[in-house]
PDB file of C-alpha atoms in Angstrom:
ATOM      1  CA  MET N 205       0.000   0.000   0.000  1.00 48.00           C
ATOM      2  CA  GLY N 206       2.857   2.417   0.863  1.00 46.00           C
ATOM      3  CA  ARG N 207       4.420   1.883  -2.554  1.00 42.00           C
ATOM      4  CA  VAL N 208       1.160   2.700  -4.307  1.00 45.00           C
ATOM      5  CA  ALA N 209       0.626   5.829  -2.213  1.00 46.00           C
ATOM      6  CA  HIS N 210       4.159   7.088  -2.798  1.00 43.00           C
ATOM      7  CA  GLY N 211       3.822   6.361  -6.493  1.00 45.00           C
ATOM      8  CA  LEU N 212       0.631   8.384  -6.726  1.00 44.00           C
ATOM      9  CA  ILE N 213       2.131  11.329  -4.849  1.00 43.00           C
ATOM     10  CA  ALA N 214       5.208  11.252  -7.049  1.00 43.00           C
ATOM     11  CA  ARG N 215       3.152  11.172 -10.208  1.00 44.00           C
ATOM     12  CA  SER N 216       1.014  14.053  -8.931  1.00 44.00           C
ATOM     13  CA  LEU N 217       4.143  16.168  -8.477  1.00 40.00           C
ATOM     14  CA  LEU N 218       5.555  15.513 -11.933  1.00 39.00           C
ATOM     15  CA  ARG N 219       5.245  18.405 -14.315  1.00 38.00           C
ATOM     16  CA  ARG N 220       6.692  19.321 -17.678  1.00 39.00           C
ATOM     17  CA  ASN N 221       7.788  22.802 -18.635  1.00 40.00           C
ATOM     18  CA  LEU N 222       8.003  22.578 -22.388  1.00 39.00           C
ATOM     19  CA  ALA N 223       9.284  25.544 -24.377  1.00 42.00           C
ATOM     20  CA  PRO N 224       7.802  25.172 -27.877  1.00 43.00           C
ATOM     21  CA  PRO N 225       9.897  26.605 -30.721  1.00 45.00           C
ATOM     22  CA  PRO N 226       8.561  29.063 -33.310  1.00 48.00           C
ATOM     23  CA  PHE N 227       5.539  27.748 -35.132  1.00 46.00           C
ATOM     24  CA  SER N 228       4.740  30.222 -37.902  1.00 45.00           C
ATOM     25  CA  SER N 229       6.996  28.629 -40.520  1.00 45.00           C
ATOM     26  CA  TYR N 230       4.809  25.522 -40.553  1.00 44.00           C
ATOM     27  CA  ALA N 231       1.396  27.192 -40.789  1.00 48.00           C
ATOM     28  CA  ALA N 232       1.259  27.611 -44.562  1.00 47.00           C
ATOM     29  CA  ALA N 233       2.244  24.009 -45.204  1.00 44.00           C
ATOM     30  CA  ALA N 234      -0.273  22.849 -42.615  1.00 45.00           C
ATOM     31  CA  ALA N 235      -3.138  24.702 -44.275  1.00 46.00           C
ATOM     32  CA  ALA N 236      -2.577  22.798 -47.488  1.00 44.00           C
ATOM     33  CA  ALA N 237      -1.734  19.504 -45.833  1.00 41.00           C
ATOM     34  CA  ALA N 238      -4.846  19.581 -43.687  1.00 44.00           C
ATOM     35  CA  GLN N 239      -6.892  19.225 -46.860  1.00 43.00           C
ATOM     36  CA  ARG N 240      -5.277  15.879 -47.669  1.00 38.00           C
ATOM     37  CA  THR N 241      -4.895  12.512 -46.014  1.00 34.00           C
ATOM     38  CA  VAL N 242      -1.774  12.878 -43.853  1.00 35.00           C
ATOM     39  CA  PRO N 243      -0.755   9.674 -42.061  1.00 35.00           C
ATOM     40  CA  ILE N 244       1.311  11.306 -39.330  1.00 33.00           C
ATOM     41  CA  ALA N 245      -1.355  13.278 -37.521  1.00 35.00           C
ATOM     42  CA  SER N 246      -3.455  10.638 -35.894  1.00 43.00           C
ATOM     43  CA  SER N 247      -3.268   8.387 -32.917  1.00 44.00           C
ATOM     44  CA  CYS N 248      -6.041   6.185 -34.239  1.00 65.00           C
ATOM     45  CA  GLY N 249      -6.038   6.755 -38.018  1.00 45.00           C
ATOM     46  CA  THR N 250      -4.944   9.454 -40.472  1.00 37.00           C
ATOM     47  CA  ALA N 251      -5.358  13.203 -40.137  1.00 38.00           C
ATOM     48  CA  SER N 252      -8.229  13.085 -42.588  1.00 36.00           C
ATOM     49  CA  ASP N 253      -9.823  10.374 -40.446  1.00 40.00           C
ATOM     50  CA  VAL N 254      -9.723  12.816 -37.557  1.00 43.00           C
ATOM     51  CA  ALA N 255     -11.352  15.538 -39.609  1.00 40.00           C
ATOM     52  CA  THR N 256     -14.114  13.443 -41.145  1.00 39.00           C
ATOM     53  CA  SER N 257     -14.706  10.459 -38.894  1.00 42.00           C
ATOM     54  CA  PRO N 258     -17.537  10.582 -36.326  1.00 42.00           C
ATOM     55  CA  ARG N 259     -14.866   9.535 -33.831  1.00 41.00           C
ATOM     56  CA  PRO N 260     -11.855  11.913 -34.134  1.00 40.00           C
ATOM     57  CA  ARG N 261      -8.890  10.661 -32.191  1.00 40.00           C
ATOM     58  CA  TRP N 262      -6.316  12.861 -30.353  1.00 39.00           C
ATOM     59  CA  TRP N 263      -5.971  14.125 -26.674  1.00 39.00           C
ATOM     60  CA  LEU N 264      -4.786  14.901 -22.556  1.00 35.00           C
ATOM     61  CA  PHE N 265      -4.872  15.362 -18.638  1.00 35.00           C
ATOM     62  CA  SER N 266      -3.050  15.987 -15.313  1.00 34.00           C
ATOM     63  CA  LEU N 267      -3.634  16.119 -11.613  1.00 35.00           C
ATOM     64  CA  PRO N 268      -2.668  19.363  -9.871  1.00 37.00           C
ATOM     65  CA  VAL N 269      -0.215  19.522  -7.013  1.00 36.00           C
ATOM     66  CA  ALA N 270      -2.182  19.678  -3.770  1.00 38.00           C
ATOM     67  CA  PRO N 271      -2.055  23.133  -2.139  1.00 41.00           C
ATOM     68  CA  SER N 272      -0.382  23.522   1.242  1.00 40.00           C
ATOM     69  CA  ARG N 273      -2.683  23.556   4.272  1.00 39.00           C
ATOM     70  CA  SER N 274      -2.443  23.967   8.037  1.00 39.00           C
ATOM     71  CA  VAL N 275      -1.095  21.093  10.115  1.00 39.00           C
ATOM     72  CA  SER N 276      -4.489  20.162  11.538  1.00 44.00           C
ATOM     73  CA  VAL N 277      -6.248  20.207   8.190  1.00 43.00           C
ATOM     74  CA  GLY N 278      -3.280  18.407   6.652  1.00 50.00           C
ATOM     75  CA  LEU N 279      -3.556  15.607   9.234  1.00 49.00           C
ATOM     76  CA  ALA N 280      -7.262  15.178   8.570  1.00 49.00           C
ATOM     77  CA  GLY N 281      -6.591  15.228   4.855  1.00 48.00           C
ATOM     78  CA  ALA N 282      -3.865  12.602   5.203  1.00 47.00           C
ATOM     79  CA  LEU N 283      -6.230  10.321   7.117  1.00 48.00           C
ATOM     80  CA  SER N 284      -8.956  10.805   4.529  1.00 48.00           C
ATOM     81  CA  PHE N 285      -6.463  10.164   1.743  1.00 47.00           C
ATOM     82  CA  SER N 286      -5.272   6.950   3.436  1.00 48.00           C
ATOM     83  CA  LEU N 287      -8.854   5.700   3.669  1.00 49.00           C
ATOM     84  CA  THR N 288      -9.310   6.536   0.003  1.00 49.00           C
ATOM     85  CA  LEU N 289      -6.200   4.494  -0.825  1.00 50.00           C
ATOM     86  CA  VAL N 290      -7.565   1.470   1.037  1.00 50.00           C
ATOM     87  CA  THR N 291     -11.008   1.738  -0.568  1.00 51.00           C
ATOM     88  CA  ALA N 292      -9.666   2.215  -4.070  1.00 51.00           C
ATOM     89  CA  ALA N 293      -7.076  -0.552  -3.761  1.00 53.00           C
ATOM     90  CA  GLU N 294      -9.794  -2.961  -2.647  1.00 62.00           C
ATOM     91  CA  ALA N 295     -11.664  -2.169  -5.871  1.00 64.00           C
ATOM     92  CA  LYS N 296      -9.168  -4.157  -7.955  1.00 74.00           C
ATOM     93  CA  GLU N 297     -10.799  -7.050  -9.808  1.00 74.00           C
ATOM     94  CA  PRO N 298      -8.351  -9.515 -11.359  1.00 81.00           C
ATOM     95  CA  PRO N 299     -10.106 -12.397 -13.130  1.00 86.00           C
ATOM     96  CA  SER N 300      -9.672 -16.024 -12.134  1.00 89.00           C
ATOM     97  CA  PRO N 301      -6.244 -17.308 -13.251  1.00 90.00           C
ATOM     98  CA  GLU N 302      -7.787 -19.850 -15.617  1.00 91.00           C
ATOM     99  CA  LEU N 303      -9.606 -17.051 -17.475  1.00 92.00           C
ATOM    100  CA  ILE N 304      -6.498 -14.919 -18.096  1.00 93.00           C
ATOM    101  CA  PRO N 305      -5.216 -15.200 -21.696  1.00 95.00           C
ATOM    102  CA  LYS N 306      -1.751 -16.668 -22.157  1.00 95.00           C
ATOM    103  CA  ASP N 307      -0.604 -14.176 -24.810  1.00 97.00           C
ATOM    104  CA  VAL N 308      -1.943 -10.622 -25.233  1.00 98.00           C
ATOM    105  CA  VAL N 309      -0.391  -8.126 -27.643  1.00 98.00           C
ATOM    106  CA  LEU N 310      -1.634  -4.559 -28.090  1.00 98.00           C
ATOM    107  CA  TYR N 311      -0.816  -2.673 -31.291  1.00 97.00           C
ATOM    108  CA  GLN N 312      -1.156   0.984 -30.379  1.00 94.00           C
ATOM    109  CA  TYR N 313      -0.206   4.634 -30.634  1.00 87.00           C
ATOM    110  CA  GLU N 314       0.959   5.872 -27.236  1.00 84.00           C
ATOM    111  CA  ALA N 315      -1.275   8.953 -27.244  1.00 79.00           C
ATOM    112  CA  CYS N 316      -4.428   7.319 -28.646  1.00 86.00           C
ATOM    113  CA  PRO N 317      -7.309   7.619 -26.143  1.00 89.00           C
ATOM    114  CA  PHE N 318      -8.990   4.480 -27.464  1.00 93.00           C
ATOM    115  CA  CYS N 319      -5.763   2.498 -27.029  1.00 95.00           C
ATOM    116  CA  ASN N 320      -5.533   3.835 -23.502  1.00 94.00           C
ATOM    117  CA  LYS N 321      -9.111   2.782 -22.855  1.00 96.00           C
ATOM    118  CA  VAL N 322      -8.068  -0.807 -23.605  1.00 98.00           C
ATOM    119  CA  LYS N 323      -4.936  -0.464 -21.465  1.00 98.00           C
ATOM    120  CA  ALA N 324      -6.946   0.872 -18.517  1.00 97.00           C
ATOM    121  CA  PHE N 325      -9.152  -2.224 -18.687  1.00 97.00           C
ATOM    122  CA  LEU N 326      -6.170  -4.588 -18.885  1.00 97.00           C
ATOM    123  CA  ASP N 327      -4.314  -2.792 -16.076  1.00 97.00           C
ATOM    124  CA  TYR N 328      -7.350  -2.822 -13.793  1.00 96.00           C
ATOM    125  CA  HIS N 329      -7.796  -6.558 -14.299  1.00 95.00           C
ATOM    126  CA  ASP N 330      -4.053  -7.301 -13.943  1.00 95.00           C
ATOM    127  CA  VAL N 331      -3.886  -8.917 -17.380  1.00 96.00           C
ATOM    128  CA  PRO N 332      -0.265  -9.038 -18.618  1.00 97.00           C
ATOM    129  CA  TYR N 333       0.113  -7.645 -22.138  1.00 98.00           C
ATOM    130  CA  LYS N 334       2.847  -6.740 -24.580  1.00 97.00           C
ATOM    131  CA  VAL N 335       2.823  -3.510 -26.566  1.00 96.00           C
ATOM    132  CA  VAL N 336       3.850  -2.947 -30.157  1.00 95.00           C
ATOM    133  CA  GLU N 337       4.130   0.773 -30.914  1.00 90.00           C
ATOM    134  CA  VAL N 338       2.848   1.387 -34.450  1.00 89.00           C
ATOM    135  CA  ASN N 339       4.653   3.926 -36.606  1.00 82.00           C
ATOM    136  CA  PRO N 340       1.851   6.185 -37.924  1.00 76.00           C
ATOM    137  CA  LEU N 341       3.902   7.061 -41.000  1.00 72.00           C
ATOM    138  CA  SER N 342       4.466   3.576 -42.374  1.00 82.00           C
ATOM    139  CA  LYS N 343       2.164   1.437 -40.183  1.00 89.00           C
ATOM    140  CA  LYS N 344       4.523  -1.399 -41.005  1.00 91.00           C
ATOM    141  CA  GLU N 345       3.812  -3.083 -37.679  1.00 94.00           C
ATOM    142  CA  ILE N 346       0.202  -3.799 -38.713  1.00 96.00           C
ATOM    143  CA  LYS N 347       0.706  -4.589 -42.385  1.00 96.00           C
ATOM    144  CA  TRP N 348      -0.256  -8.170 -41.556  1.00 96.00           C
ATOM    145  CA  SER N 349      -3.803  -6.999 -40.685  1.00 96.00           C
ATOM    146  CA  ASP N 350      -6.612  -5.906 -42.990  1.00 95.00           C
ATOM    147  CA  TYR N 351      -7.615  -3.428 -40.289  1.00 96.00           C
ATOM    148  CA  LYS N 352      -5.411  -0.350 -40.562  1.00 93.00           C
ATOM    149  CA  LYS N 353      -6.253   1.520 -37.375  1.00 95.00           C
ATOM    150  CA  VAL N 354      -5.434   1.041 -33.725  1.00 96.00           C
ATOM    151  CA  PRO N 355      -6.027  -0.361 -31.225  1.00 97.00           C
ATOM    152  CA  ILE N 356      -5.637  -3.933 -32.383  1.00 98.00           C
ATOM    153  CA  LEU N 357      -5.510  -6.468 -29.575  1.00 98.00           C
ATOM    154  CA  VAL N 358      -4.349  -9.989 -30.340  1.00 98.00           C
ATOM    155  CA  VAL N 359      -5.537 -12.393 -27.632  1.00 98.00           C
ATOM    156  CA  ASP N 360      -4.094 -15.902 -27.893  1.00 97.00           C
ATOM    157  CA  GLY N 361      -3.877 -15.450 -31.665  1.00 96.00           C
ATOM    158  CA  GLU N 362      -7.349 -13.890 -32.120  1.00 97.00           C
ATOM    159  CA  GLN N 363      -7.504 -10.339 -33.499  1.00 98.00           C
ATOM    160  CA  LEU N 364      -9.873  -7.955 -31.713  1.00 98.00           C
ATOM    161  CA  ILE N 365     -10.570  -4.436 -33.019  1.00 98.00           C
ATOM    162  CA  GLU N 366     -12.482  -1.306 -31.933  1.00 96.00           C
ATOM    163  CA  SER N 367     -11.828  -0.372 -28.318  1.00 96.00           C
ATOM    164  CA  SER N 368     -15.425  -0.634 -27.102  1.00 95.00           C
ATOM    165  CA  ASP N 369     -15.843  -4.077 -28.682  1.00 96.00           C
ATOM    166  CA  ILE N 370     -12.495  -5.222 -27.264  1.00 98.00           C
ATOM    167  CA  VAL N 371     -13.445  -4.215 -23.732  1.00 96.00           C
ATOM    168  CA  LYS N 372     -16.923  -5.731 -24.020  1.00 94.00           C
ATOM    169  CA  LYS N 373     -15.606  -9.085 -25.275  1.00 95.00           C
ATOM    170  CA  LEU N 374     -12.913  -9.284 -22.620  1.00 95.00           C
ATOM    171  CA  SER N 375     -15.384  -8.313 -19.904  1.00 94.00           C
ATOM    172  CA  GLN N 376     -17.714 -11.117 -20.985  1.00 92.00           C
ATOM    173  CA  ARG N 377     -14.772 -13.522 -20.922  1.00 92.00           C
ATOM    174  CA  PHE N 378     -13.577 -12.470 -17.462  1.00 91.00           C
ATOM    175  CA  ARG N 379     -17.035 -12.107 -15.875  1.00 85.00           C
ATOM    176  CA  PRO N 380     -19.323 -14.580 -17.684  1.00 81.00           C
ATOM    177  CA  GLU N 381     -21.677 -14.620 -14.698  1.00 77.00           C
ATOM    178  CA  ASN N 382     -22.054 -10.830 -14.792  1.00 73.00           C
ATOM    179  CA  SER N 383     -21.838  -9.996 -18.501  1.00 70.00           C
ATOM    180  CA  VAL N 384     -25.016  -7.892 -18.721  1.00 77.00           C
ATOM    181  CA  ILE N 385     -24.283  -4.156 -18.784  1.00 85.00           C
ATOM    182  CA  ASP N 386     -26.957  -2.095 -17.057  1.00 90.00           C
ATOM    183  CA  GLU N 387     -28.720   0.893 -18.618  1.00 95.00           C
ATOM    184  CA  GLU N 388     -26.733   3.562 -16.771  1.00 96.00           C
ATOM    185  CA  GLU N 389     -23.394   1.972 -17.637  1.00 96.00           C
ATOM    186  CA  THR N 390     -24.408   1.617 -21.296  1.00 96.00           C
ATOM    187  CA  LYS N 391     -25.478   5.261 -21.443  1.00 97.00           C
ATOM    188  CA  TRP N 392     -22.113   6.536 -20.212  1.00 98.00           C
ATOM    189  CA  LEU N 393     -20.084   4.149 -22.337  1.00 97.00           C
ATOM    190  CA  ARG N 394     -21.850   5.636 -25.348  1.00 97.00           C
ATOM    191  CA  TRP N 395     -21.250   9.160 -24.010  1.00 98.00           C
ATOM    192  CA  VAL N 396     -17.498   8.579 -23.939  1.00 97.00           C
ATOM    193  CA  ASP N 397     -17.361   7.661 -27.638  1.00 95.00           C
ATOM    194  CA  ASP N 398     -20.048  10.037 -28.869  1.00 95.00           C
ATOM    195  CA  HIS N 399     -19.273  13.147 -26.826  1.00 95.00           C
ATOM    196  CA  LEU N 400     -16.264  13.198 -24.523  1.00 95.00           C
ATOM    197  CA  VAL N 401     -13.642  12.376 -27.167  1.00 91.00           C
ATOM    198  CA  HIS N 402     -14.960  15.170 -29.405  1.00 91.00           C
ATOM    199  CA  MET N 403     -14.047  17.719 -26.725  1.00 92.00           C
ATOM    200  CA  LEU N 404     -10.410  16.675 -26.569  1.00 89.00           C
ATOM    201  CA  SER N 405      -8.897  17.567 -29.932  1.00 87.00           C
ATOM    202  CA  PRO N 406     -10.142  21.196 -30.073  1.00 90.00           C
ATOM    203  CA  ASN N 407      -8.664  21.716 -26.600  1.00 89.00           C
ATOM    204  CA  ILE N 408      -5.337  19.960 -27.080  1.00 87.00           C
ATOM    205  CA  TYR N 409      -4.633  21.810 -30.322  1.00 88.00           C
ATOM    206  CA  ARG N 410      -6.395  25.037 -29.301  1.00 90.00           C
ATOM    207  CA  THR N 411      -3.269  27.174 -29.758  1.00 89.00           C
ATOM    208  CA  THR N 412      -0.019  26.668 -31.638  1.00 91.00           C
ATOM    209  CA  SER N 413       1.923  26.261 -28.399  1.00 90.00           C
ATOM    210  CA  GLU N 414      -0.514  23.655 -27.088  1.00 90.00           C
ATOM    211  CA  ALA N 415      -0.327  21.769 -30.391  1.00 87.00           C
ATOM    212  CA  LEU N 416       3.461  21.692 -30.171  1.00 88.00           C
ATOM    213  CA  GLU N 417       3.300  20.636 -26.524  1.00 86.00           C
ATOM    214  CA  SER N 418       1.113  17.685 -27.482  1.00 82.00           C
ATOM    215  CA  PHE N 419       3.272  16.594 -30.400  1.00 82.00           C
ATOM    216  CA  ASP N 420       6.429  16.894 -28.331  1.00 84.00           C
ATOM    217  CA  TYR N 421       4.950  14.207 -26.077  1.00 74.00           C
ATOM    218  CA  ILE N 422       3.826  12.120 -29.056  1.00 73.00           C
ATOM    219  CA  ALA N 423       7.172  12.364 -30.830  1.00 77.00           C
ATOM    220  CA  LYS N 424       9.111  11.342 -27.710  1.00 78.00           C
ATOM    221  CA  HIS N 425       6.900   8.349 -26.934  1.00 71.00           C
ATOM    222  CA  GLY N 426       6.219   7.122 -30.460  1.00 70.00           C
ATOM    223  CA  ASN N 427       8.121   4.683 -32.643  1.00 69.00           C
ATOM    224  CA  PHE N 428      10.063   7.229 -34.715  1.00 77.00           C
ATOM    225  CA  SER N 429      13.483   7.778 -36.189  1.00 80.00           C
ATOM    226  CA  MET N 430      15.117  11.154 -35.510  1.00 85.00           C
ATOM    227  CA  THR N 431      13.929  12.506 -38.861  1.00 84.00           C
ATOM    228  CA  GLU N 432      10.397  11.222 -38.346  1.00 81.00           C
ATOM    229  CA  ARG N 433      10.383  12.673 -34.848  1.00 83.00           C
ATOM    230  CA  PHE N 434      11.066  16.147 -36.238  1.00 85.00           C
ATOM    231  CA  THR N 435       8.419  15.759 -38.953  1.00 83.00           C
ATOM    232  CA  VAL N 436       5.828  14.430 -36.551  1.00 77.00           C
ATOM    233  CA  LYS N 437       6.366  17.186 -34.013  1.00 84.00           C
ATOM    234  CA  TYR N 438       6.314  20.240 -36.257  1.00 88.00           C
ATOM    235  CA  ALA N 439       4.323  19.263 -39.331  1.00 84.00           C
ATOM    236  CA  GLY N 440       1.960  17.148 -37.245  1.00 80.00           C
ATOM    237  CA  ALA N 441       1.322  19.955 -34.773  1.00 84.00           C
ATOM    238  CA  ALA N 442       0.686  22.445 -37.555  1.00 88.00           C
ATOM    239  CA  ILE N 443      -1.713  20.115 -39.344  1.00 85.00           C
ATOM    240  CA  MET N 444      -3.663  19.231 -36.212  1.00 84.00           C
ATOM    241  CA  TYR N 445      -3.913  22.883 -35.240  1.00 88.00           C
ATOM    242  CA  MET N 446      -5.751  23.447 -38.525  1.00 91.00           C
ATOM    243  CA  VAL N 447      -7.809  20.272 -38.182  1.00 86.00           C
ATOM    244  CA  SER N 448      -8.896  21.203 -34.657  1.00 88.00           C
ATOM    245  CA  LYS N 449     -10.492  24.370 -35.986  1.00 91.00           C
ATOM    246  CA  LYS N 450     -12.570  22.285 -38.392  1.00 91.00           C
ATOM    247  CA  LEU N 451     -13.607  19.964 -35.587  1.00 89.00           C
ATOM    248  CA  LYS N 452     -14.581  22.907 -33.435  1.00 91.00           C
ATOM    249  CA  LYS N 453     -16.912  24.075 -36.179  1.00 91.00           C
ATOM    250  CA  LYS N 454     -18.209  20.573 -36.910  1.00 90.00           C
ATOM    251  CA  TYR N 455     -19.301  19.997 -33.318  1.00 90.00           C
ATOM    252  CA  ASN N 456     -20.567  23.555 -32.785  1.00 91.00           C
ATOM    253  CA  ILE N 457     -18.026  24.346 -30.083  1.00 93.00           C
ATOM    254  CA  THR N 458     -17.777  28.057 -29.420  1.00 93.00           C
ATOM    255  CA  ASP N 459     -15.496  27.953 -26.357  1.00 95.00           C
ATOM    256  CA  GLU N 460     -13.185  24.931 -26.238  1.00 94.00           C
ATOM    257  CA  ARG N 461     -12.342  25.095 -22.558  1.00 93.00           C
ATOM    258  CA  ALA N 462     -15.937  25.725 -21.503  1.00 96.00           C
ATOM    259  CA  ALA N 463     -17.030  22.668 -23.488  1.00 95.00           C
ATOM    260  CA  LEU N 464     -14.316  20.538 -21.881  1.00 94.00           C
ATOM    261  CA  TYR N 465     -15.187  21.737 -18.385  1.00 96.00           C
ATOM    262  CA  GLU N 466     -18.866  21.070 -19.048  1.00 97.00           C
ATOM    263  CA  ALA N 467     -18.062  17.492 -20.093  1.00 97.00           C
ATOM    264  CA  ALA N 468     -16.019  16.964 -16.916  1.00 97.00           C
ATOM    265  CA  GLN N 469     -18.795  18.405 -14.775  1.00 97.00           C
ATOM    266  CA  THR N 470     -21.367  16.250 -16.565  1.00 98.00           C
ATOM    267  CA  TRP N 471     -19.379  13.194 -15.559  1.00 98.00           C
ATOM    268  CA  THR N 472     -18.875  14.223 -11.927  1.00 98.00           C
ATOM    269  CA  THR N 473     -22.583  15.056 -11.653  1.00 98.00           C
ATOM    270  CA  ALA N 474     -23.394  11.569 -12.929  1.00 98.00           C
ATOM    271  CA  LEU N 475     -21.353  10.126 -10.052  1.00 98.00           C
ATOM    272  CA  ASP N 476     -23.940  11.613  -7.685  1.00 97.00           C
ATOM    273  CA  GLY N 477     -21.725  11.377  -4.620  1.00 96.00           C
ATOM    274  CA  ARG N 478     -20.468   7.865  -5.389  1.00 97.00           C
ATOM    275  CA  ASP N 479     -16.765   7.053  -5.473  1.00 97.00           C
ATOM    276  CA  PHE N 480     -17.268   5.537  -8.918  1.00 98.00           C
ATOM    277  CA  LEU N 481     -20.155   5.274 -11.341  1.00 97.00           C
ATOM    278  CA  GLY N 482     -20.074   1.576 -10.463  1.00 95.00           C
ATOM    279  CA  GLY N 483     -20.471   2.437  -6.760  1.00 95.00           C
ATOM    280  CA  ALA N 484     -17.764   0.989  -4.529  1.00 94.00           C
ATOM    281  CA  LYS N 485     -15.837  -0.277  -7.574  1.00 94.00           C
ATOM    282  CA  PRO N 486     -15.229   1.132 -11.066  1.00 96.00           C
ATOM    283  CA  ASN N 487     -17.408  -0.213 -13.832  1.00 95.00           C
ATOM    284  CA  LEU N 488     -16.694  -0.216 -17.574  1.00 96.00           C
ATOM    285  CA  ALA N 489     -17.828   3.404 -17.918  1.00 98.00           C
ATOM    286  CA  ASP N 490     -15.409   4.531 -15.185  1.00 98.00           C
ATOM    287  CA  LEU N 491     -12.584   2.705 -16.949  1.00 98.00           C
ATOM    288  CA  ALA N 492     -13.549   4.187 -20.330  1.00 98.00           C
ATOM    289  CA  VAL N 493     -13.572   7.794 -19.086  1.00 98.00           C
ATOM    290  CA  TYR N 494     -10.334   7.280 -17.173  1.00 98.00           C
ATOM    291  CA  GLY N 495      -8.717   5.573 -20.137  1.00 96.00           C
ATOM    292  CA  VAL N 496      -9.404   8.308 -22.687  1.00 95.00           C
ATOM    293  CA  LEU N 497      -8.234  10.999 -20.251  1.00 94.00           C
ATOM    294  CA  ARG N 498      -5.139   9.221 -18.981  1.00 89.00           C
ATOM    295  CA  PRO N 499      -2.742   9.898 -21.896  1.00 78.00           C
ATOM    296  CA  ILE N 500      -3.291  13.652 -21.683  1.00 80.00           C
ATOM    297  CA  ARG N 501      -2.470  14.129 -18.032  1.00 76.00           C
ATOM    298  CA  TYR N 502       0.641  16.266 -18.659  1.00 74.00           C
ATOM    299  CA  LEU N 503      -0.857  18.690 -21.168  1.00 88.00           C
ATOM    300  CA  LYS N 504      -2.185  22.168 -20.452  1.00 91.00           C
ATOM    301  CA  ALA N 505      -5.753  21.241 -21.418  1.00 92.00           C
ATOM    302  CA  GLY N 506      -5.805  18.466 -18.839  1.00 92.00           C
ATOM    303  CA  LYS N 507      -4.286  20.612 -16.108  1.00 94.00           C
ATOM    304  CA  ASP N 508      -6.832  23.334 -16.782  1.00 94.00           C
ATOM    305  CA  MET N 509      -9.670  20.812 -16.639  1.00 95.00           C
ATOM    306  CA  VAL N 510      -8.600  19.532 -13.234  1.00 95.00           C
ATOM    307  CA  ASP N 511      -8.048  23.047 -11.896  1.00 96.00           C
ATOM    308  CA  ASN N 512     -11.476  24.239 -13.002  1.00 96.00           C
ATOM    309  CA  THR N 513     -13.714  21.230 -12.342  1.00 97.00           C
ATOM    310  CA  LYS N 514     -14.283  18.615  -9.656  1.00 96.00           C
ATOM    311  CA  ILE N 515     -13.005  15.669 -11.689  1.00 97.00           C
ATOM    312  CA  GLY N 516      -9.618  15.503  -9.945  1.00 96.00           C
ATOM    313  CA  GLU N 517     -10.779  13.547  -6.876  1.00 96.00           C
ATOM    314  CA  TRP N 518     -12.489  10.876  -8.983  1.00 97.00           C
ATOM    315  CA  TYR N 519      -9.408  10.679 -11.211  1.00 96.00           C
ATOM    316  CA  GLN N 520      -7.185  10.100  -8.172  1.00 94.00           C
ATOM    317  CA  ARG N 521      -9.430   7.288  -6.985  1.00 97.00           C
ATOM    318  CA  MET N 522      -9.312   5.747 -10.463  1.00 96.00           C
ATOM    319  CA  GLU N 523      -5.544   6.031 -10.633  1.00 95.00           C
ATOM    320  CA  ILE N 524      -5.258   4.115  -7.363  1.00 96.00           C
ATOM    321  CA  ALA N 525      -7.899   1.533  -8.313  1.00 96.00           C
ATOM    322  CA  VAL N 526      -6.374   0.790 -11.710  1.00 96.00           C
ATOM    323  CA  GLY N 527      -2.903   0.641 -10.207  1.00 94.00           C
ATOM    324  CA  GLU N 528       0.367   0.136 -12.008  1.00 94.00           C
ATOM    325  CA  SER N 529       0.568  -0.995 -15.594  1.00 95.00           C
ATOM    326  CA  SER N 530       0.447  -4.761 -16.188  1.00 96.00           C
ATOM    327  CA  ARG N 531       2.460  -4.308 -19.402  1.00 96.00           C
ATOM    328  CA  ILE N 532       5.307  -6.771 -19.843  1.00 95.00           C
ATOM    329  CA  ALA N 533       8.360  -6.713 -22.104  1.00 91.00           C
ATOM    330  CA  ALA N 534       7.686  -7.702 -25.689  1.00 82.00           C
TER     331      ALA N 534
END
């Protein structure tokens, strides 16, 4: 328990101070490139997929450092936090050993929210999995598949696609006695895919500096050569800055941050005082919301969301409940 608590506190204190370089030299090229299919600017497809698909895919989030308080309040807070740690840790639900697949491989983009939705489910259930980072330029890692987007999850040789379908099938496998999803859970699972993800891209790429901040993270964590890393960061950021403006118009978003805050507040209101939507333990909707927000935790949009809404406490509980990654070496 101490290791988990220290890990959470350490992660909460981590921050990045990125200093984006000049952006203007890429704007003209981006305007033209945004009109075409550009394979570098997507975590779950091409840039044109992001602009035209009903499920655009790019994103982020972070927990703020807790403010200092008086000793007495700090002691009470520490006690409350310890109780939260115990409650959240007890929420863990690993499946029976005989139900755990022998070989699980996830083909992903590091920053893809739908890939992270699958990872949140696997981590929560302590299912060991290997990761293959897909190069969005060549996609050579998934040339063997007819499906050319991510995530792709290969479970004991069987290919599973589409994050919501992957999670549903695995949930039915791990909990055959409790495979029926109730009406509330279904409603919020649909909300994640139909609404929440649409708020992310216009916020992450709201300004040129935020676009570069996002692509700095993507370039560092992706499967890129040095040349590709440069291309992805600058050309990709410029393209997605332009694309985000189209998405803002498409979804009738007038104020990006206000729309993001409203989505966060909608979710916390749905909790209705519960630790999780699932009650004492996270359900599939909790894992889906947490998963799509998790990869953005170090970006400005995510920090602003936590600072200006009440979602931070729920996110902390989810971070503890899901625990450390169950990823293993490939």
